[in-house]
Coordinates of C-alpha atoms and ligand atoms in Angstrom, one line a residue:
M1 CA -2.4 2.9 -13.6
R2 CA -4.0 0.7 -11.1
E3 CA -8.1 -0.1 -12.2
I4 CA -10.7 -1.0 -9.5
L5 CA -14.3 -2.5 -10.3
V6 CA -16.7 -2.4 -7.8
I7 CA -18.9 -5.1 -8.6
G8 CA -22.6 -5.5 -7.3
I9 CA -23.1 -9.2 -7.0
G10 CA -26.8 -9.3 -6.1
A11 CA -28.3 -9.8 -2.9
G12 CA -28.1 -13.7 -2.2
N13 CA -28.8 -15.8 -5.0
P14 CA -25.7 -16.6 -7.1
E15 CA -27.6 -16.5 -10.3
Y16 CA -28.5 -12.8 -9.8
I17 CA -25.2 -12.0 -11.1
T18 CA -25.2 -10.2 -14.5
V19 CA -23.2 -10.9 -17.6
Q20 CA -21.6 -7.6 -17.0
A21 CA -20.9 -8.6 -13.5
I22 CA -19.2 -12.0 -14.8
N23 CA -17.0 -10.3 -17.4
A24 CA -16.1 -7.7 -14.9
L25 CA -15.0 -10.7 -12.6
N26 CA -13.0 -12.4 -15.3
S27 CA -11.0 -8.9 -15.9
A28 CA -9.7 -9.0 -12.2
D29 CA -6.9 -10.5 -10.5
V30 CA -7.3 -9.5 -6.7
F31 CA -10.6 -9.6 -5.2
F32 CA -11.2 -7.3 -2.0
V33 CA -14.0 -8.6 0.3
V34 CA -14.9 -6.8 3.4
D35 CA -14.8 -9.5 6.4
K36 CA -17.8 -8.9 8.6
G37 CA -17.0 -11.3 11.5
E38 CA -17.5 -14.7 11.9
D39 CA -21.4 -14.5 12.4
K40 CA -21.7 -13.3 8.6
S41 CA -19.1 -16.1 7.2
S42 CA -22.0 -17.7 5.1
L43 CA -22.1 -14.3 3.3
L44 CA -18.2 -14.7 2.6
A45 CA -19.0 -18.3 1.7
L46 CA -21.5 -16.8 -0.8
R47 CA -18.9 -14.7 -2.2
T48 CA -16.2 -17.2 -2.8
D49 CA -19.0 -19.2 -4.4
I50 CA -19.6 -16.8 -6.8
C51 CA -15.9 -16.1 -7.6
D52 CA -15.5 -20.2 -8.0
R53 CA -18.6 -20.4 -10.1
H54 CA -18.0 -17.5 -12.6
I55 CA -14.3 -16.9 -12.6
N56 CA -12.5 -19.1 -15.4
D57 CA -8.9 -18.5 -14.3
Q58 CA -9.1 -20.0 -10.7
N59 CA -5.5 -18.5 -9.8
Y60 CA -7.1 -15.2 -8.5
R61 CA -6.4 -13.9 -5.1
L62 CA -9.0 -12.9 -2.4
V63 CA -7.9 -10.4 0.1
Q64 CA -10.2 -9.8 3.3
I65 CA -10.2 -6.5 4.7
P66 CA -11.3 -6.7 8.3
E67 CA -14.3 -4.4 9.2
P68 CA -13.4 -1.9 12.1
P69 CA -15.7 -1.7 14.8
R70 CA -18.6 0.8 14.7
D71 CA -19.8 2.6 17.6
R72 CA -23.7 2.2 17.2
E73 CA -24.4 3.8 20.5
A74 CA -22.9 7.1 19.5
S75 CA -25.4 10.0 20.1
A76 CA -23.9 11.8 17.1
Y77 CA -24.7 9.0 14.5
A78 CA -23.6 11.0 11.4
E79 CA -20.1 11.7 13.1
A80 CA -19.8 8.3 14.1
V81 CA -20.6 6.9 10.6
Q82 CA -17.8 9.6 9.1
D83 CA -15.3 8.4 11.5
W84 CA -16.3 4.6 10.7
H85 CA -15.7 5.5 6.9
E86 CA -12.5 7.1 7.8
R87 CA -11.1 4.1 9.7
R88 CA -12.2 1.7 6.8
A89 CA -10.7 4.0 4.0
G90 CA -7.3 3.5 6.0
L91 CA -8.0 -0.3 5.9
V92 CA -8.7 -0.4 2.1
E93 CA -6.0 1.9 1.1
A94 CA -3.5 -0.4 2.8
A95 CA -4.8 -3.4 1.2
I96 CA -4.7 -1.6 -2.2
I97 CA -1.1 -0.6 -1.7
E98 CA -0.3 -4.2 -0.4
H99 CA -2.0 -6.3 -2.8
L100 CA -2.3 -4.5 -6.1
P101 CA 0.4 -3.8 -8.1
D102 CA 0.7 -0.4 -10.2
D103 CA -0.8 -2.0 -13.4
G104 CA -3.1 -4.5 -11.6
H105 CA -6.9 -4.9 -11.8
G106 CA -8.7 -5.0 -8.5
A107 CA -12.4 -5.7 -7.7
F108 CA -14.7 -5.1 -4.7
L109 CA -17.6 -7.5 -4.5
V110 CA -20.3 -5.7 -2.8
W111 CA -23.4 -7.4 -1.9
G112 CA -26.8 -6.2 -3.9
D113 CA -26.1 -3.3 -5.8
P114 CA -23.2 -0.7 -4.6
A115 CA -25.7 2.5 -4.8
L116 CA -28.0 0.9 -2.0
Y117 CA -27.1 1.2 1.5
D118 CA -23.6 0.6 0.8
S119 CA -20.8 2.6 1.9
T120 CA -18.0 1.0 -0.5
L121 CA -18.3 3.9 -3.1
R122 CA -18.0 6.5 -0.5
V123 CA -14.8 4.8 1.2
I124 CA -13.3 4.6 -2.3
E125 CA -14.0 8.4 -2.9
R126 CA -12.1 8.9 0.6
V127 CA -9.1 6.6 -0.4
L128 CA -8.5 8.7 -3.5
D129 CA -9.2 12.0 -1.5
R130 CA -6.3 10.8 0.9
G131 CA -4.0 11.0 -2.2
N132 CA -1.7 8.1 -0.9
V133 CA -2.7 5.7 -3.8
A134 CA -4.0 6.5 -7.6
F135 CA -6.6 4.4 -9.5
D136 CA -9.5 4.5 -11.9
Y137 CA -12.6 3.0 -10.8
R138 CA -15.9 1.9 -12.6
V139 CA -19.3 0.3 -11.1
I140 CA -21.1 -2.5 -12.0
P141 CA -24.6 -2.6 -10.9
G142 CA -26.4 -5.5 -9.1
I143 CA -29.7 -7.0 -8.1
T144 CA -30.7 -5.3 -4.8
A145 CA -32.6 -6.9 -2.0
V146 CA -35.5 -4.7 -3.0
Q147 CA -35.6 -6.2 -6.3
A148 CA -35.6 -9.8 -4.9
L149 CA -38.3 -8.9 -2.3
A150 CA -40.6 -7.5 -5.2
A151 CA -40.0 -10.4 -7.6
Q152 CA -40.6 -13.0 -4.6
H153 CA -43.8 -11.3 -3.7
R154 CA -44.7 -10.4 -7.4
L155 CA -45.1 -6.9 -6.5
P156 CA -44.9 -3.8 -8.2
L157 CA -42.9 -1.2 -6.1
N158 CA -44.9 1.9 -6.9
R159 CA -48.6 2.3 -7.2
I160 CA -49.6 4.0 -10.6
G161 CA -48.1 7.2 -10.6
E162 CA -46.8 7.2 -7.1
P163 CA -43.1 7.5 -5.8
V164 CA -41.2 4.7 -4.2
H165 CA -39.5 5.4 -0.8
I166 CA -36.8 3.4 0.3
T167 CA -35.8 3.9 4.0
T168 CA -34.5 2.3 7.2
G169 CA -36.2 0.6 10.6
R170 CA -34.5 3.3 12.4
R171 CA -36.4 5.9 10.1
L172 CA -39.8 4.3 10.2
T173 CA -40.2 4.6 14.0
S174 CA -41.7 7.9 13.3
G175 CA -44.2 6.7 10.7
L176 CA -44.7 6.9 7.1
P177 CA -43.7 10.4 5.7
D178 CA -46.6 12.5 4.9
G179 CA -48.5 11.9 1.7
L180 CA -47.0 8.4 1.3
D181 CA -48.9 4.9 1.6
S182 CA -45.9 2.7 1.3
A183 CA -42.3 2.4 2.0
V184 CA -39.4 -0.4 1.6
V185 CA -37.7 -0.9 4.9
M186 CA -34.1 -2.2 5.2
L187 CA -31.5 -2.4 7.7
D188 CA -34.2 -3.0 10.9
P189 CA -32.7 -5.2 13.6
G190 CA -36.3 -5.5 15.1
L191 CA -39.6 -5.1 13.4
A192 CA -40.3 -1.1 13.2
C193 CA -43.6 -1.2 11.6
A194 CA -45.2 -3.4 14.4
D195 CA -45.2 -0.1 16.5
L196 CA -47.5 1.8 13.8
D197 CA -50.9 2.2 14.7
D198 CA -52.6 1.9 11.5
P199 CA -55.2 -1.2 10.9
D200 CA -54.7 -0.6 6.9
L201 CA -51.1 -1.3 6.9
H202 CA -49.9 -4.3 5.2
I203 CA -46.6 -6.2 5.1
Y204 CA -44.5 -8.0 2.3
W205 CA -41.5 -9.5 4.5
G206 CA -38.6 -11.6 3.4
A207 CA -35.8 -12.9 4.9
Y208 CA -32.3 -14.3 3.3
L209 CA -34.0 -13.4 -0.1
G210 CA -32.5 -15.5 -3.0
T211 CA -30.7 -18.0 -0.7
P212 CA -32.2 -21.4 0.0
Q213 CA -32.9 -20.2 3.7
E214 CA -35.3 -17.6 2.1
E215 CA -38.5 -17.0 4.4
L216 CA -41.4 -14.9 2.9
R217 CA -44.5 -13.7 5.1
S218 CA -47.1 -11.1 4.1
G219 CA -50.5 -9.9 5.6
R220 CA -52.0 -7.1 7.7
V221 CA -49.5 -5.8 10.1
R222 CA -51.6 -6.1 13.0
D223 CA -52.2 -9.8 12.3
V224 CA -48.7 -10.9 11.3
A225 CA -46.2 -8.6 12.8
D226 CA -45.9 -10.8 16.2
E227 CA -45.4 -13.8 14.2
I228 CA -42.8 -12.0 12.0
A229 CA -41.0 -10.8 15.0
R230 CA -40.6 -14.1 16.6
T231 CA -39.5 -15.9 13.4
K232 CA -37.0 -13.2 13.1
Q233 CA -35.6 -13.9 16.7
E234 CA -35.8 -17.8 15.9
L235 CA -33.7 -17.5 12.5
R236 CA -31.1 -15.1 13.8
R237 CA -30.7 -17.5 16.7
Q238 CA -30.6 -20.4 14.3
H239 CA -28.2 -19.0 11.7
G240 CA -26.1 -16.5 13.8
W241 CA -27.4 -13.6 11.3
I242 CA -30.4 -12.5 9.6
M243 CA -31.1 -9.9 6.6
D244 CA -34.6 -9.1 5.9
T245 CA -36.5 -6.1 4.0
Y246 CA -39.9 -5.6 3.6
L247 CA -42.6 -3.4 2.0
I248 CA -45.4 -1.8 4.1
R249 CA -48.2 -0.7 2.3
R250 CA -51.6 1.2 3.1
E251 CA -54.2 -0.9 1.8
S252 CA -57.8 0.1 2.0
P253 CA -60.1 -3.1 1.4
P254 CA -60.2 -4.5 -1.0
S255 CA -56.8 -4.9 -0.9
S256 CA -56.4 -5.9 -4.5
E257 CA -57.0 -2.5 -5.5
G258 CA -53.5 -1.4 -4.6
R259 CA -51.8 -4.1 -6.5
T260 CA -52.7 -2.7 -10.2
Ligands
LIG1 C1 -26.1 -3.0 4.2 S1 -27.5 -3.2 3.2 C2 -27.1 -3.9 1.7 C3 -27.8 -3.7 0.7 C4 -27.6 -4.0 -0.8 N1 -26.5 -3.1 -1.2 C5 -28.6 -4.2 -1.5 O1 -28.5 -3.6 -2.7 O2 -29.5 -4.8 -1.4 C6 -28.0 -4.4 4.1 C7 -29.6 -4.6 4.2 O3 -30.1 -5.1 2.9 C8 -31.1 -6.1 3.2 N2 -30.8 -6.9 2.5 C9 -29.7 -7.5 1.9 N3 -29.6 -8.8 1.2 C10 -31.0 -9.2 1.6 C11 -31.5 -10.6 1.7 N4 -30.8 -11.8 0.8 N5 -32.7 -10.8 2.3 C12 -33.4 -9.7 2.7 N6 -32.8 -8.6 2.9 C13 -31.5 -8.2 2.5 C14 -31.6 -6.1 4.4 O4 -32.5 -5.0 4.8 C15 -30.2 -5.7 5.2 O5 -30.3 -5.3 6.3

């Protein structure tokens, strides 16, 4: 029976990789990575760097799976994502059949942790449901961008006894959910928090976390949002891509109160 490991490789720093992930890397012969196109080629390079650093037998094979184009303008967002997952499942299925022998050990290298805003596990379940190829699979957790952000800003994510809310820029446009004073925001191409009219809102922002290009900013949203938005534009132009994450938190003065 084929075996597939879905390995979280951490969100940027090759040293985020866990001992469990290193052992998993060394048990696989074929590595599948999703190729997101040229603008993200440095992400692919980072994955290759991880394989080069941590795999003892360098005779492994790296198989790139092209990412199918996604209709981001579709009005029916959920259906468009389902359709995209189905096309990805077709490509993943074809790659497994072509490159992984019946008793082979394959691995998918997933940025950060596979449980957080990543479709690999859904796509793998789809491949199994299609019934054209059989395999077992296991998941190895990784360090997420959220953990990297909290560490770099030396922040606890929750206030005492309060929940942690993780959301997307798209969802933040309607504001913080009722009863919540903070949220971690991912997948925000602009800076959605800049439009929230709240003088007590603070932001803890990080881009390219864990990498040599890392940028950190923090302050009152009102005071720093314009500068962060400009920095994002400039960095995107410079590197061809950007990944950033931030925590926003309502902090009544004195601001240190919320950080205990
Ligand atoms: C598709 S999600 C993948 C999340 C990933 N599975 C994780 O565990 O962090 C991509 C989003 O993660 C965040 N992200 C991932 N890596 C990052 C990094 N090194 N620095 C800042 N944000 C990052 C950004 O918000 C980006 O838009």
